[in-house]
C-alpha positions as a Python dict, from the first residue, in 0.01 Angstrom:
ca = {
    (1, 'M'): (0, 0, 0),
    (2, 'I'): (159, 324, -112),
    (3, 'V'): (-100, 552, 46),
    (4, 'K'): (-203, 549, 408),
    (5, 'L'): (-379, 766, 663),
    (6, 'L'): (-184, 893, 958),
    (7, 'A'): (-303, 1016, 1300),
    (8, 'A'): (-624, 1218, 1303),
    (9, 'S'): (-750, 1501, 1521),
    (10, 'I'): (-1081, 1685, 1562),
    (11, 'L'): (-1131, 2051, 1641),
    (12, 'L'): (-1480, 2157, 1749),
    (13, 'G'): (-1436, 2503, 1888),
    (14, 'A'): (-1633, 2383, 2193),
    (15, 'A'): (-1618, 2120, 2467),
    (16, 'T'): (-1691, 1766, 2347),
    (17, 'L'): (-1862, 1476, 2513),
    (18, 'A'): (-1905, 1105, 2447),
    (19, 'A'): (-2279, 1134, 2408),
    (20, 'Q'): (-2520, 849, 2346),
    (21, 'V'): (-2715, 952, 2040),
    (22, 'S'): (-3081, 855, 2029),
    (23, 'E'): (-3160, 558, 1808),
    (24, 'T'): (-3331, 615, 1476),
    (25, 'I'): (-3575, 386, 1297),
    (26, 'D'): (-3468, 297, 944),
    (27, 'V'): (-3767, 204, 731),
    (28, 'R'): (-3614, 64, 415),
    (29, 'V'): (-3804, 93, 88),
    (30, 'V'): (-3685, -93, -220),
    (31, 'N'): (-3768, 100, -538),
    (32, 'V'): (-3795, -84, -867),
    (33, 'D'): (-3823, 119, -1188),
    (34, 'V'): (-4037, -61, -1448),
    (35, 'T'): (-4073, 32, -1815),
    (36, 'V'): (-4383, -112, -1981),
    (37, 'T'): (-4404, -117, -2359),
    (38, 'S'): (-4628, -258, -2629),
    (39, 'K'): (-4569, -286, -3003),
    (40, 'S'): (-4682, 75, -3041),
    (41, 'G'): (-4455, 218, -2769),
    (42, 'P'): (-4468, 301, -2396),
    (43, 'V'): (-4779, 196, -2203),
    (44, 'R'): (-4911, 485, -1998),
    (45, 'G'): (-5193, 521, -1749),
    (46, 'L'): (-5124, 214, -1535),
    (47, 'T'): (-5186, 227, -1161),
    (48, 'R'): (-5047, 59, -850),
    (49, 'D'): (-5321, -203, -868),
    (50, 'D'): (-5208, -316, -1213),
    (51, 'F'): (-4875, -449, -1082),
    (52, 'E'): (-4754, -742, -877),
    (53, 'I'): (-4402, -757, -736),
    (54, 'F'): (-4219, -1053, -585),
    (55, 'E'): (-3894, -1079, -393),
    (56, 'D'): (-3730, -1421, -390),
    (57, 'G'): (-4064, -1560, -508),
    (58, 'R'): (-4268, -1402, -225),
    (59, 'R'): (-4536, -1146, -308),
    (60, 'Q'): (-4469, -798, -168),
    (61, 'T'): (-4710, -517, -84),
    (62, 'I'): (-4655, -214, -307),
    (63, 'T'): (-4645, 79, -65),
    (64, 'N'): (-4503, 347, -294),
    (65, 'F'): (-4602, 422, -652),
    (66, 'Y'): (-4487, 688, -896),
    (67, 'A'): (-4551, 726, -1269),
    (68, 'S'): (-4294, 921, -1471),
    (69, 'D'): (-4349, 1055, -1819),
    (70, 'E'): (-4088, 1317, -1896),
    (71, 'T'): (-4111, 1279, -2276),
    (72, 'R'): (-4177, 1617, -2431),
    (73, 'A'): (-4256, 1744, -2776),
    (74, 'V'): (-3965, 1845, -2997),
    (75, 'A'): (-3879, 2210, -2947),
    (76, 'A'): (-3835, 2452, -3233),
    (77, 'K'): (-3470, 2482, -3336),
    (78, 'T'): (-3304, 2809, -3241),
    (79, 'D'): (-2954, 2933, -3175),
    (80, 'V'): (-3036, 2956, -2805),
    (81, 'V'): (-2933, 2649, -2607),
    (82, 'T'): (-3135, 2730, -2296),
    (83, 'A'): (-3504, 2670, -2242),
    (84, 'P'): (-3766, 2825, -2013),
    (85, 'A'): (-3791, 2677, -1666),
    (86, 'V'): (-4036, 2390, -1637),
    (87, 'E'): (-4186, 2205, -1345),
    (88, 'Q'): (-3923, 1972, -1205),
    (89, 'P'): (-4004, 1602, -1150),
    (90, 'D'): (-3985, 1452, -804),
    (91, 'T'): (-3614, 1448, -716),
    (92, 'R'): (-3644, 1093, -587),
    (93, 'F'): (-3716, 977, -943),
    (94, 'R'): (-3529, 1237, -1144),
    (95, 'R'): (-3310, 1093, -1418),
    (96, 'K'): (-2932, 1096, -1383),
    (97, 'V'): (-2772, 987, -1709),
    (98, 'L'): (-2404, 903, -1744),
    (99, 'V'): (-2308, 888, -2111),
    (100, 'L'): (-2016, 646, -2116),
    (101, 'V'): (-1827, 639, -2447),
    (102, 'D'): (-1626, 320, -2501),
    (103, 'N'): (-1325, 430, -2705),
    (104, 'N'): (-1178, 81, -2693),
    (105, 'H'): (-1449, -87, -2898),
    (106, 'T'): (-1580, 182, -3134),
    (107, 'T'): (-1460, 338, -3458),
    (108, 'K'): (-1429, 713, -3473),
    (109, 'H'): (-1683, 744, -3755),
    (110, 'S'): (-1955, 548, -3574),
    (111, 'R'): (-1883, 726, -3247),
    (112, 'Q'): (-1903, 1070, -3410),
    (113, 'T'): (-2233, 986, -3576),
    (114, 'A'): (-2379, 875, -3244),
    (115, 'L'): (-2253, 1184, -3062),
    (116, 'S'): (-2405, 1409, -3329),
    (117, 'E'): (-2744, 1245, -3283),
    (118, 'L'): (-2709, 1274, -2907),
    (119, 'E'): (-2644, 1646, -2939),
    (120, 'E'): (-2947, 1685, -3164),
    (121, 'M'): (-3163, 1516, -2902),
    (122, 'I'): (-3024, 1738, -2626),
    (123, 'N'): (-3093, 2048, -2836),
    (124, 'D'): (-3446, 1945, -2929),
    (125, 'R'): (-3579, 1733, -2643),
    (126, 'F'): (-3379, 1818, -2330),
    (127, 'H'): (-3542, 2085, -2113),
    (128, 'G'): (-3307, 2092, -1817),
    (129, 'D'): (-3531, 1883, -1594),
    (130, 'Y'): (-3277, 1606, -1535),
    (131, 'E'): (-2899, 1571, -1531),
    (132, 'W'): (-2628, 1447, -1766),
    (133, 'S'): (-2273, 1337, -1700),
    (134, 'I'): (-2021, 1257, -1973),
    (135, 'G'): (-1746, 997, -1936),
    (136, 'V'): (-1512, 798, -2155),
    (137, 'I'): (-1356, 453, -2138),
    (138, 'G'): (-1013, 472, -2290),
    (139, 'R'): (-728, 427, -2051),
    (140, 'G'): (-968, 346, -1770),
    (141, 'V'): (-1274, 561, -1696),
    (142, 'T'): (-1251, 940, -1705),
    (143, 'L'): (-1533, 1184, -1628),
    (144, 'V'): (-1528, 1477, -1866),
    (145, 'L'): (-1839, 1632, -1710),
    (146, 'P'): (-1994, 1577, -1364),
    (147, 'L'): (-2374, 1570, -1338),
    (148, 'S'): (-2510, 1887, -1495),
    (149, 'S'): (-2826, 2030, -1652),
    (150, 'D'): (-2632, 2303, -1833),
    (151, 'K'): (-2669, 2249, -2209),
    (152, 'K'): (-2359, 2451, -2285),
    (153, 'A'): (-2147, 2242, -2050),
    (154, 'I'): (-2289, 1920, -2199),
    (155, 'H'): (-2205, 2029, -2553),
    (156, 'E'): (-1854, 2131, -2451),
    (157, 'A'): (-1793, 1790, -2292),
    (158, 'L'): (-1914, 1608, -2604),
    (159, 'E'): (-1686, 1825, -2816),
    (160, 'I'): (-1387, 1723, -2605),
    (161, 'I'): (-1461, 1358, -2680),
    (162, 'R'): (-1529, 1429, -3046),
    (163, 'R'): (-1185, 1585, -3095),
    (164, 'A'): (-1013, 1272, -2961),
    (165, 'G'): (-941, 945, -3138),
    (166, 'T'): (-1034, 591, -3045),
    (167, 'R'): (-820, 295, -2955),
    (168, 'R'): (-926, 121, -3274),
    (169, 'E'): (-804, 418, -3478),
    (170, 'D'): (-492, 543, -3298),
    (171, 'A'): (-530, 549, -2922),
    (172, 'M'): (-596, 875, -2742),
    (173, 'S'): (-536, 990, -2390),
    (174, 'F'): (-728, 1239, -2176),
    (175, 'A'): (-565, 1459, -1920),
    (176, 'G'): (-581, 1264, -1596),
    (177, 'A'): (-718, 948, -1759),
    (178, 'S'): (-667, 635, -1554),
    (179, 'D'): (-457, 363, -1713),
    (180, 'R'): (-600, 18, -1643),
    (181, 'E'): (-448, -139, -1952),
    (182, 'A'): (-110, -300, -1971),
    (183, 'S'): (137, -304, -2257),
    (184, 'M'): (-43, -607, -2399),
    (185, 'L'): (-320, -374, -2518),
    (186, 'Q'): (-94, -135, -2703),
    (187, 'R'): (-130, -101, -3078),
    (188, 'T'): (54, -373, -3272),
    (189, 'E'): (131, -432, -3636),
    (190, 'T'): (-61, -695, -3831),
    (191, 'T'): (143, -967, -3998),
    (192, 'T'): (34, -1206, -4270),
    (193, 'T'): (26, -1574, -4184),
    (194, 'P'): (205, -1817, -4419),
    (195, 'W'): (-69, -2076, -4373),
    (196, 'A'): (-275, -2213, -4657),
    (197, 'S'): (-602, -2405, -4643),
    (198, 'F'): (-445, -2704, -4815),
    (199, 'D'): (-183, -2749, -4541),
    (200, 'S'): (-230, -3076, -4354),
    (201, 'D'): (-230, -2901, -4014),
    (202, 'Y'): (-433, -2599, -4126),
    (203, 'A'): (-735, -2685, -3909),
    (204, 'T'): (-516, -2734, -3604),
    (205, 'R'): (-336, -2404, -3657),
    (206, 'L'): (-663, -2221, -3714),
    (207, 'A'): (-806, -2364, -3392),
    (208, 'Q'): (-495, -2255, -3203),
    (209, 'A'): (-524, -1906, -3349),
    (210, 'D'): (-889, -1888, -3242),
    (211, 'I'): (-790, -1985, -2888),
    (212, 'H'): (-527, -1708, -2878),
    (213, 'D'): (-777, -1456, -3016),
    (214, 'D'): (-1029, -1548, -2748),
    (215, 'S'): (-763, -1519, -2477),
    (216, 'E'): (-672, -1169, -2597),
    (217, 'R'): (-1042, -1077, -2600),
    (218, 'V'): (-1076, -1192, -2240),
    (219, 'I'): (-767, -995, -2137),
    (220, 'A'): (-906, -680, -2300),
    (221, 'A'): (-1244, -732, -2133),
    (222, 'K'): (-1077, -770, -1793),
    (223, 'F'): (-940, -416, -1831),
    (224, 'T'): (-1258, -263, -1975),
    (225, 'V'): (-1503, -412, -1725),
    (226, 'P'): (-1343, -247, -1415),
    (227, 'A'): (-1404, 91, -1580),
    (228, 'I'): (-1770, -1, -1631),
    (229, 'L'): (-1793, -118, -1271),
    (230, 'D'): (-1643, 209, -1146),
    (231, 'A'): (-1902, 402, -1344),
    (232, 'A'): (-2191, 206, -1191),
    (233, 'R'): (-2046, 201, -837),
    (234, 'G'): (-2007, 579, -838),
    (235, 'F'): (-2389, 605, -837),
    (236, 'A'): (-2426, 391, -523),
    (237, 'S'): (-2610, 566, -236),
    (238, 'S'): (-2743, 842, -465),
    (239, 'S'): (-3113, 875, -545),
    (240, 'G'): (-3303, 910, -870),
    (241, 'R'): (-3347, 714, -1191),
    (242, 'K'): (-2980, 621, -1240),
    (243, 'I'): (-2879, 534, -1595),
    (244, 'V'): (-2558, 451, -1777),
    (245, 'L'): (-2592, 507, -2151),
    (246, 'L'): (-2302, 300, -2283),
    (247, 'L'): (-2190, 381, -2637),
    (248, 'T'): (-1996, 77, -2751),
    (249, 'G'): (-1948, -182, -3023),
    (250, 'D'): (-1851, -532, -2918),
    (251, 'P'): (-1698, -509, -2566),
    (252, 'G'): (-1580, -871, -2587),
    (253, 'L'): (-1831, -1021, -2344),
    (254, 'N'): (-2003, -1271, -2576),
    (255, 'D'): (-1969, -1642, -2511),
    (256, 'I'): (-1680, -1818, -2679),
    (257, 'E'): (-1793, -2027, -2974),
    (258, 'I'): (-1704, -2368, -2844),
    (259, 'V'): (-1890, -2554, -3120),
    (260, 'Q'): (-1819, -2454, -3481),
    (261, 'P'): (-1933, -2578, -3824),
    (262, 'A'): (-1698, -2838, -3972),
    (263, 'G'): (-1778, -2979, -4314),
    (264, 'D'): (-2121, -3135, -4303),
    (265, 'G'): (-2132, -3136, -3924),
    (266, 'F'): (-1988, -2961, -3618),
    (267, 'S'): (-1670, -2987, -3416),
    (268, 'V'): (-1574, -2888, -3064),
    (269, 'R'): (-1281, -2650, -3054),
    (270, 'A'): (-993, -2821, -2880),
    (271, 'V'): (-623, -2833, -2955),
    (272, 'G'): (-432, -3037, -2700),
    (273, 'R'): (-430, -2852, -2372),
    (274, 'G'): (-602, -2561, -2546),
    (275, 'A'): (-939, -2715, -2466),
    (276, 'T'): (-887, -2638, -2099),
    (277, 'K'): (-792, -2280, -2186),
    (278, 'V'): (-1111, -2236, -2389),
    (279, 'W'): (-1328, -2334, -2093),
    (280, 'Q'): (-1126, -2114, -1858),
    (281, 'D'): (-1176, -1815, -2087),
    (282, 'Q'): (-1547, -1892, -2113),
    (283, 'A'): (-1576, -1901, -1734),
    (284, 'S'): (-1392, -1567, -1712),
    (285, 'I'): (-1632, -1401, -1955),
    (286, 'E'): (-1935, -1535, -1767),
    (287, 'E'): (-1798, -1400, -1439),
    (288, 'L'): (-1728, -1057, -1592),
    (289, 'R'): (-2086, -1031, -1714),
    (290, 'K'): (-2223, -1135, -1374),
    (291, 'R'): (-2002, -876, -1200),
    (292, 'I'): (-2150, -597, -1412),
    (293, 'V'): (-2507, -707, -1338),
    (294, 'R'): (-2444, -750, -964),
    (295, 'E'): (-2272, -412, -936),
    (296, 'A'): (-2536, -231, -1141),
    (297, 'N'): (-2827, -383, -950),
    (298, 'A'): (-2658, -324, -615),
    (299, 'S'): (-2615, 43, -712),
    (300, 'G'): (-2962, 72, -866),
    (301, 'V'): (-2820, 154, -1211),
    (302, 'S'): (-2983, 60, -1542),
    (303, 'F'): (-2762, 5, -1845),
    (304, 'Y'): (-2893, 133, -2176),
    (305, 'I'): (-2643, -2, -2427),
    (306, 'W'): (-2615, 167, -2765),
    (307, 'N'): (-2433, -45, -3023),
    (308, 'V'): (-2307, 248, -3229),
    (309, 'E'): (-2139, 16, -3480),
    (310, 'G'): (-2479, -115, -3588),
    (311, 'L'): (-2586, -466, -3676),
    (312, 'I'): (-2432, -666, -3960),
    (313, 'P'): (-2643, -971, -4059),
    (314, 'E'): (-2485, -1305, -3963),
    (315, 'E'): (-2184, -1125, -3812),
    (316, 'T'): (-2292, -912, -3516),
    (317, 'N'): (-2355, -1093, -3190),
    (318, 'T'): (-2537, -875, -2935),
    (319, 'S'): (-2642, -1150, -2696),
    (320, 'A'): (-2413, -1039, -2412),
    (321, 'V'): (-2501, -669, -2415),
    (322, 'F'): (-2870, -753, -2462),
    (323, 'W'): (-2854, -969, -2149),
    (324, 'L'): (-2668, -700, -1951),
    (325, 'A'): (-2928, -438, -2041),
    (326, 'K'): (-3219, -673, -1971),
    (327, 'Q'): (-3089, -781, -1629),
    (328, 'T'): (-3036, -421, -1512),
    (329, 'G'): (-3370, -282, -1629),
    (330, 'G'): (-3230, -106, -1934),
    (331, 'R'): (-3241, -172, -2306),
    (332, 'L'): (-3019, -248, -2604),
    (333, 'V'): (-3054, 2, -2889),
    (334, 'T'): (-2867, -36, -3218),
    (335, 'G'): (-2692, 219, -3434),
    (336, 'N'): (-2819, 129, -3781),
    (337, 'D'): (-3051, 427, -3746),
    (338, 'P'): (-2877, 651, -3488),
    (339, 'G'): (-3160, 903, -3476),
    (340, 'R'): (-3416, 636, -3396),
    (341, 'A'): (-3181, 477, -3141),
    (342, 'I'): (-3140, 792, -2933),
    (343, 'R'): (-3513, 869, -2948),
    (344, 'E'): (-3587, 516, -2830),
    (345, 'F'): (-3348, 564, -2539),
    (346, 'D'): (-3503, 896, -2440),
    (347, 'T'): (-3859, 764, -2447),
    (348, 'A'): (-3786, 434, -2272),
    (349, 'S'): (-3575, 586, -1994),
    (350, 'S'): (-3818, 871, -1920),
    (351, 'T'): (-4146, 680, -1927),
    (352, 'F'): (-4153, 436, -1636),
    (353, 'Y'): (-4327, 335, -1315),
    (354, 'S'): (-4146, 324, -982),
    (355, 'L'): (-4276, 57, -746),
    (356, 'G'): (-4172, 65, -382),
    (357, 'Y'): (-4208, -200, -113),
    (358, 'S'): (-4070, -263, 235),
    (359, 'P'): (-3903, -605, 266),
    (360, 'T'): (-3964, -801, 586),
    (361, 'H'): (-3596, -888, 631),
    (362, 'Q'): (-3320, -662, 761),
    (363, 'D'): (-3033, -528, 551),
    (364, 'D'): (-2858, -863, 541),
    (365, 'G'): (-2612, -781, 264),
    (366, 'K'): (-2750, -1065, 54),
    (367, 'Y'): (-2864, -1050, -307),
    (368, 'H'): (-3240, -1083, -353),
    (369, 'S'): (-3418, -1153, -681),
    (370, 'I'): (-3704, -938, -808),
    (371, 'T'): (-3994, -1032, -1036),
    (372, 'V'): (-4259, -786, -1159),
    (373, 'R'): (-4581, -887, -1334),
    (374, 'L'): (-4889, -719, -1470),
    (375, 'K'): (-5220, -857, -1345),
    (376, 'Q'): (-5395, -803, -1675),
    (377, 'K'): (-5315, -1029, -1967),
    (378, 'A'): (-5172, -822, -2250),
    (379, 'D'): (-4892, -834, -2503),
    (380, 'Y'): (-4671, -604, -2297),
    (381, 'S'): (-4296, -613, -2233),
    (382, 'L'): (-4155, -522, -1890),
    (383, 'E'): (-3804, -396, -1822),
    (384, 'Y'): (-3672, -383, -1464),
    (385, 'R'): (-3367, -485, -1263),
    (386, 'S'): (-3354, -853, -1176),
    (387, 'G'): (-3242, -807, -814),
    (388, 'Y'): (-3071, -593, -553),
    (389, 'A'): (-2828, -616, -264),
    (390, 'A'): (-2989, -547, 72),
    (391, 'S'): (-2728, -312, 211),
    (392, 'P'): (-2776, -10, 439),
    (393, 'S'): (-2698, 339, 310),
    (394, 'S'): (-2370, 340, 502),
    (395, 'V'): (-2250, 36, 306),
    (396, 'Q'): (-2371, 188, -20),
    (397, 'L'): (-2174, 505, 46),
    (398, 'A'): (-1866, 303, 138),
    (399, 'R'): (-1900, 119, -196),
    (400, 'A'): (-1934, 445, -383),
    (401, 'M'): (-1619, 575, -217),
    (402, 'T'): (-1419, 301, -390),
    (403, 'S'): (-1501, 460, -728),
    (404, 'P'): (-1311, 763, -860),
    (405, 'T'): (-1640, 893, -1006),
    (406, 'A'): (-1827, 906, -672),
    (407, 'A'): (-1777, 1275, -598),
    (408, 'A'): (-1921, 1370, -935),
    (409, 'M'): (-2228, 1147, -903),
    (410, 'Q'): (-2352, 1229, -553),
    (411, 'A'): (-2583, 1512, -457),
    (412, 'N'): (-2427, 1727, -186),
    (413, 'A'): (-2677, 1779, 95),
    (414, 'L'): (-2401, 1890, 336),
    (415, 'P'): (-2159, 2177, 264),
    (416, 'V'): (-1832, 1987, 301),
    (417, 'T'): (-1499, 2149, 218),
    (418, 'M'): (-1152, 2000, 200),
    (419, 'A'): (-807, 2160, 214),
    (420, 'L'): (-467, 1998, 170),
    (421, 'G'): (-169, 2146, 350),
    (422, 'T'): (203, 2167, 274),
    (423, 'S'): (363, 1830, 215),
    (424, 'Q'): (656, 1705, 420),
    (425, 'D'): (912, 1451, 304),
    (426, 'V'): (900, 1115, 481),
    (427, 'R'): (1091, 794, 424),
    (428, 'D'): (860, 648, 155),
    (429, 'G'): (739, 972, -4),
    (430, 'V'): (549, 1269, 136),
    (431, 'S'): (301, 1327, 417),
    (432, 'V'): (17, 1564, 325),
    (433, 'P'): (-207, 1720, 593),
    (434, 'I'): (-580, 1713, 513),
    (435, 'E'): (-850, 1926, 675),
    (436, 'I'): (-1225, 1861, 635),
    (437, 'K'): (-1486, 2113, 747),
    (438, 'V'): (-1864, 2109, 783),
    (439, 'P'): (-2077, 2377, 958),
    (440, 'F'): (-2255, 2271, 1275),
    (441, 'R'): (-2566, 2444, 1140),
    (442, 'S'): (-2597, 2171, 874),
    (443, 'L'): (-2580, 1881, 1120),
    (444, 'Q'): (-2853, 1718, 1330),
    (445, 'F'): (-2782, 1719, 1706),
    (446, 'L'): (-2981, 1492, 1935),
    (447, 'P'): (-3000, 1486, 2317),
    (448, 'G'): (-2773, 1246, 2500),
    (449, 'K'): (-2701, 1181, 2869),
    (450, 'T'): (-2516, 1507, 2938),
    (451, 'G'): (-2584, 1733, 2640),
    (452, 'V'): (-2640, 1708, 2265),
    (453, 'A'): (-2435, 1529, 2003),
    (454, 'A'): (-2432, 1453, 1633),
    (455, 'N'): (-2366, 1112, 1484),
    (456, 'L'): (-2129, 1142, 1187),
    (457, 'V'): (-1900, 933, 971),
    (458, 'V'): (-1607, 1080, 778),
    (459, 'Y'): (-1488, 893, 468),
    (460, 'I'): (-1152, 943, 298),
    (461, 'S'): (-1054, 773, -28),
    (462, 'V'): (-742, 808, -240),
    (463, 'F'): (-696, 699, -602),
    (464, 'N'): (-376, 680, -802),
    (465, 'E'): (-323, 798, -1159),
    (466, 'M'): (-461, 468, -1291),
    (467, 'G'): (-788, 516, -1105),
    (468, 'K'): (-705, 237, -863),
    (469, 'N'): (-845, 279, -515),
    (470, 'L'): (-546, 286, -280),
    (471, 'V'): (-727, 352, 45),
    (472, 'A'): (-1091, 386, 154),
    (473, 'S'): (-1127, 452, 526),
    (474, 'S'): (-1410, 572, 746),
    (475, 'F'): (-1405, 736, 1090),
    (476, 'P'): (-1712, 762, 1318),
    (477, 'L'): (-1745, 1089, 1508),
    (478, 'T'): (-1985, 1209, 1778),
    (479, 'P'): (-1919, 1583, 1821),
    (480, 'G'): (-2121, 1713, 2112),
    (481, 'F'): (-2187, 2006, 2346),
    (482, 'K'): (-2227, 1976, 2723),
    (483, 'S'): (-2425, 2298, 2724),
    (484, 'G'): (-2722, 2116, 2571),
    (485, 'S'): (-2735, 2326, 2256),
    (486, 'P'): (-2496, 2328, 1956),
    (487, 'D'): (-2300, 2632, 1845),
    (488, 'L'): (-2480, 2695, 1516),
    (489, 'N'): (-2212, 2944, 1412),
    (490, 'G'): (-1934, 2694, 1471),
    (491, 'T'): (-1762, 2450, 1240),
    (492, 'L'): (-1652, 2091, 1274),
    (493, 'V'): (-1290, 2056, 1168),
    (494, 'Y'): (-1150, 1708, 1110),
    (495, 'R'): (-775, 1673, 1050),
    (496, 'N'): (-575, 1380, 923),
    (497, 'A'): (-269, 1321, 707),
    (498, 'I'): (-209, 1115, 394),
    (499, 'S'): (120, 950, 312),
    (500, 'M'): (180, 904, -62),
    (501, 'R'): (459, 862, -312),
    (502, 'K'): (632, 1174, -431),
    (503, 'G'): (575, 1293, -786),
    (504, 'E'): (268, 1077, -851),
    (505, 'R'): (-77, 1213, -928),
    (506, 'H'): (-357, 1124, -685),
    (507, 'R'): (-725, 1203, -649),
    (508, 'V'): (-848, 1256, -292),
    (509, 'V'): (-1221, 1217, -226),
    (510, 'V'): (-1381, 1293, 111),
    (511, 'A'): (-1737, 1256, 236),
    (512, 'V'): (-1923, 1335, 558),
    (513, 'R'): (-2245, 1148, 638),
    (514, 'D'): (-2492, 1257, 904),
    (515, 'V'): (-2621, 921, 1026),
    (516, 'T'): (-2936, 1071, 1179),
    (517, 'T'): (-3061, 1240, 861),
    (518, 'D'): (-2866, 1022, 614),
    (519, 'S'): (-2742, 1344, 452),
    (520, 'V'): (-2409, 1334, 269),
    (521, 'G'): (-2162, 1594, 150),
    (522, 'M'): (-1856, 1529, -66),
    (523, 'A'): (-1547, 1708, -193),
    (524, 'T'): (-1261, 1605, -421),
    (525, 'Q'): (-921, 1732, -529),
    (526, 'V'): (-645, 1614, -761),
    (527, 'V'): (-292, 1660, -625),
    (528, 'R'): (68, 1590, -712),
    (529, 'F'): (352, 1653, -467),
}
């Protein structure tokens, strides 16, 4: 571990006490967003009584119900990129869309076409009533734009991506991009094989080559998937209709073709010990897909996957990305007609029903399956996440703090500030003082035995230049006042120190959570000493 936290101190500006904070009752509600469609489009006008929801096969009582229909008519085109203020949807169900551009598996032409259609949709159909974030998968995951409703900022972020290349057509790098790939993924020259189909060992050589190709595909996927996981995990503990719109081609997550045509029949691919390698690679791909679904459902994120390369008959295999979208409550849209694809995304993601129920079990940390049905018999299609992890908000926030995107994806209910002091040389690098502040006025103080106290948790995470989480620590605090009333003009000051290697770039993310109100505030800073 190259980064560590050193001794901490707390400054309150008033006498402290070890108060016993009153217990709070946590009534957990599981929200499931459901999109209902027919052959003609979204199905509107349904009520709570039209739905049935099951957890682990047991029927649940729907206690909360919300119908969202944010689809609006196309606005007249003007040179003005702002629109009049409109009534905002309930913040608990407001859309938060992360556009994630996969530069590893797209061509520049297809990506540019998709981005142009996305900009047209934002110009014509976006009215500022939800939020967009723009990110890119290249050398890891990099956020170009945090969540924003500013059309100008959105267009500027898309232009930054547009000016860059893709890995398939000369790799690009963003300032501060994280590097998850190794040298094995660097651009290489293509050489011509001396084989010929009439060689006696041609079939054997071809099978060996297929095995190597599959192994390289698995290696590439193992570096792309962590970036996708980081994007989903950054949404954990935040509210709203959380969506990742992934612009990609073939991310390498399809099953390996074990059985292939051979003459008039079929053959199983196997070359000596290569057979074992094929099954190992297949198991790796299956696990990567499951990790994405588990992480997305645990974070309450739906994946809408846009295959910007389009479909080629008898060549394109979209089974993996279709399954990922289906399991997370999203949808696969194709790029053969980019304009139609982005309109389909906008309509499907904005027209949905949110069903809420209170499970009878505690937050046990286990994964629970979800099934939603309509009582009436109709030719309708339902899209919803297939399960969730029953974890308390504190665990969700801790998960989010392992993602370098967390600070950009969370709503700040607490005014948290962070300052880094002057570094000092130590044996293994430098020690950097850190100071975190939050006003007492923003915290909830409850009566204890000898005064009042707040119940807080401070989180500190550090990421290296590759986006790897080096440390994620939390510190419970109970600042209190013996006088029986808090100093509303005072400030909580938490001090610590971070030891890191000299000359390397790091991102520091801090969060403060008020346990009583479940309010969170975050701050982030990129440093190099």
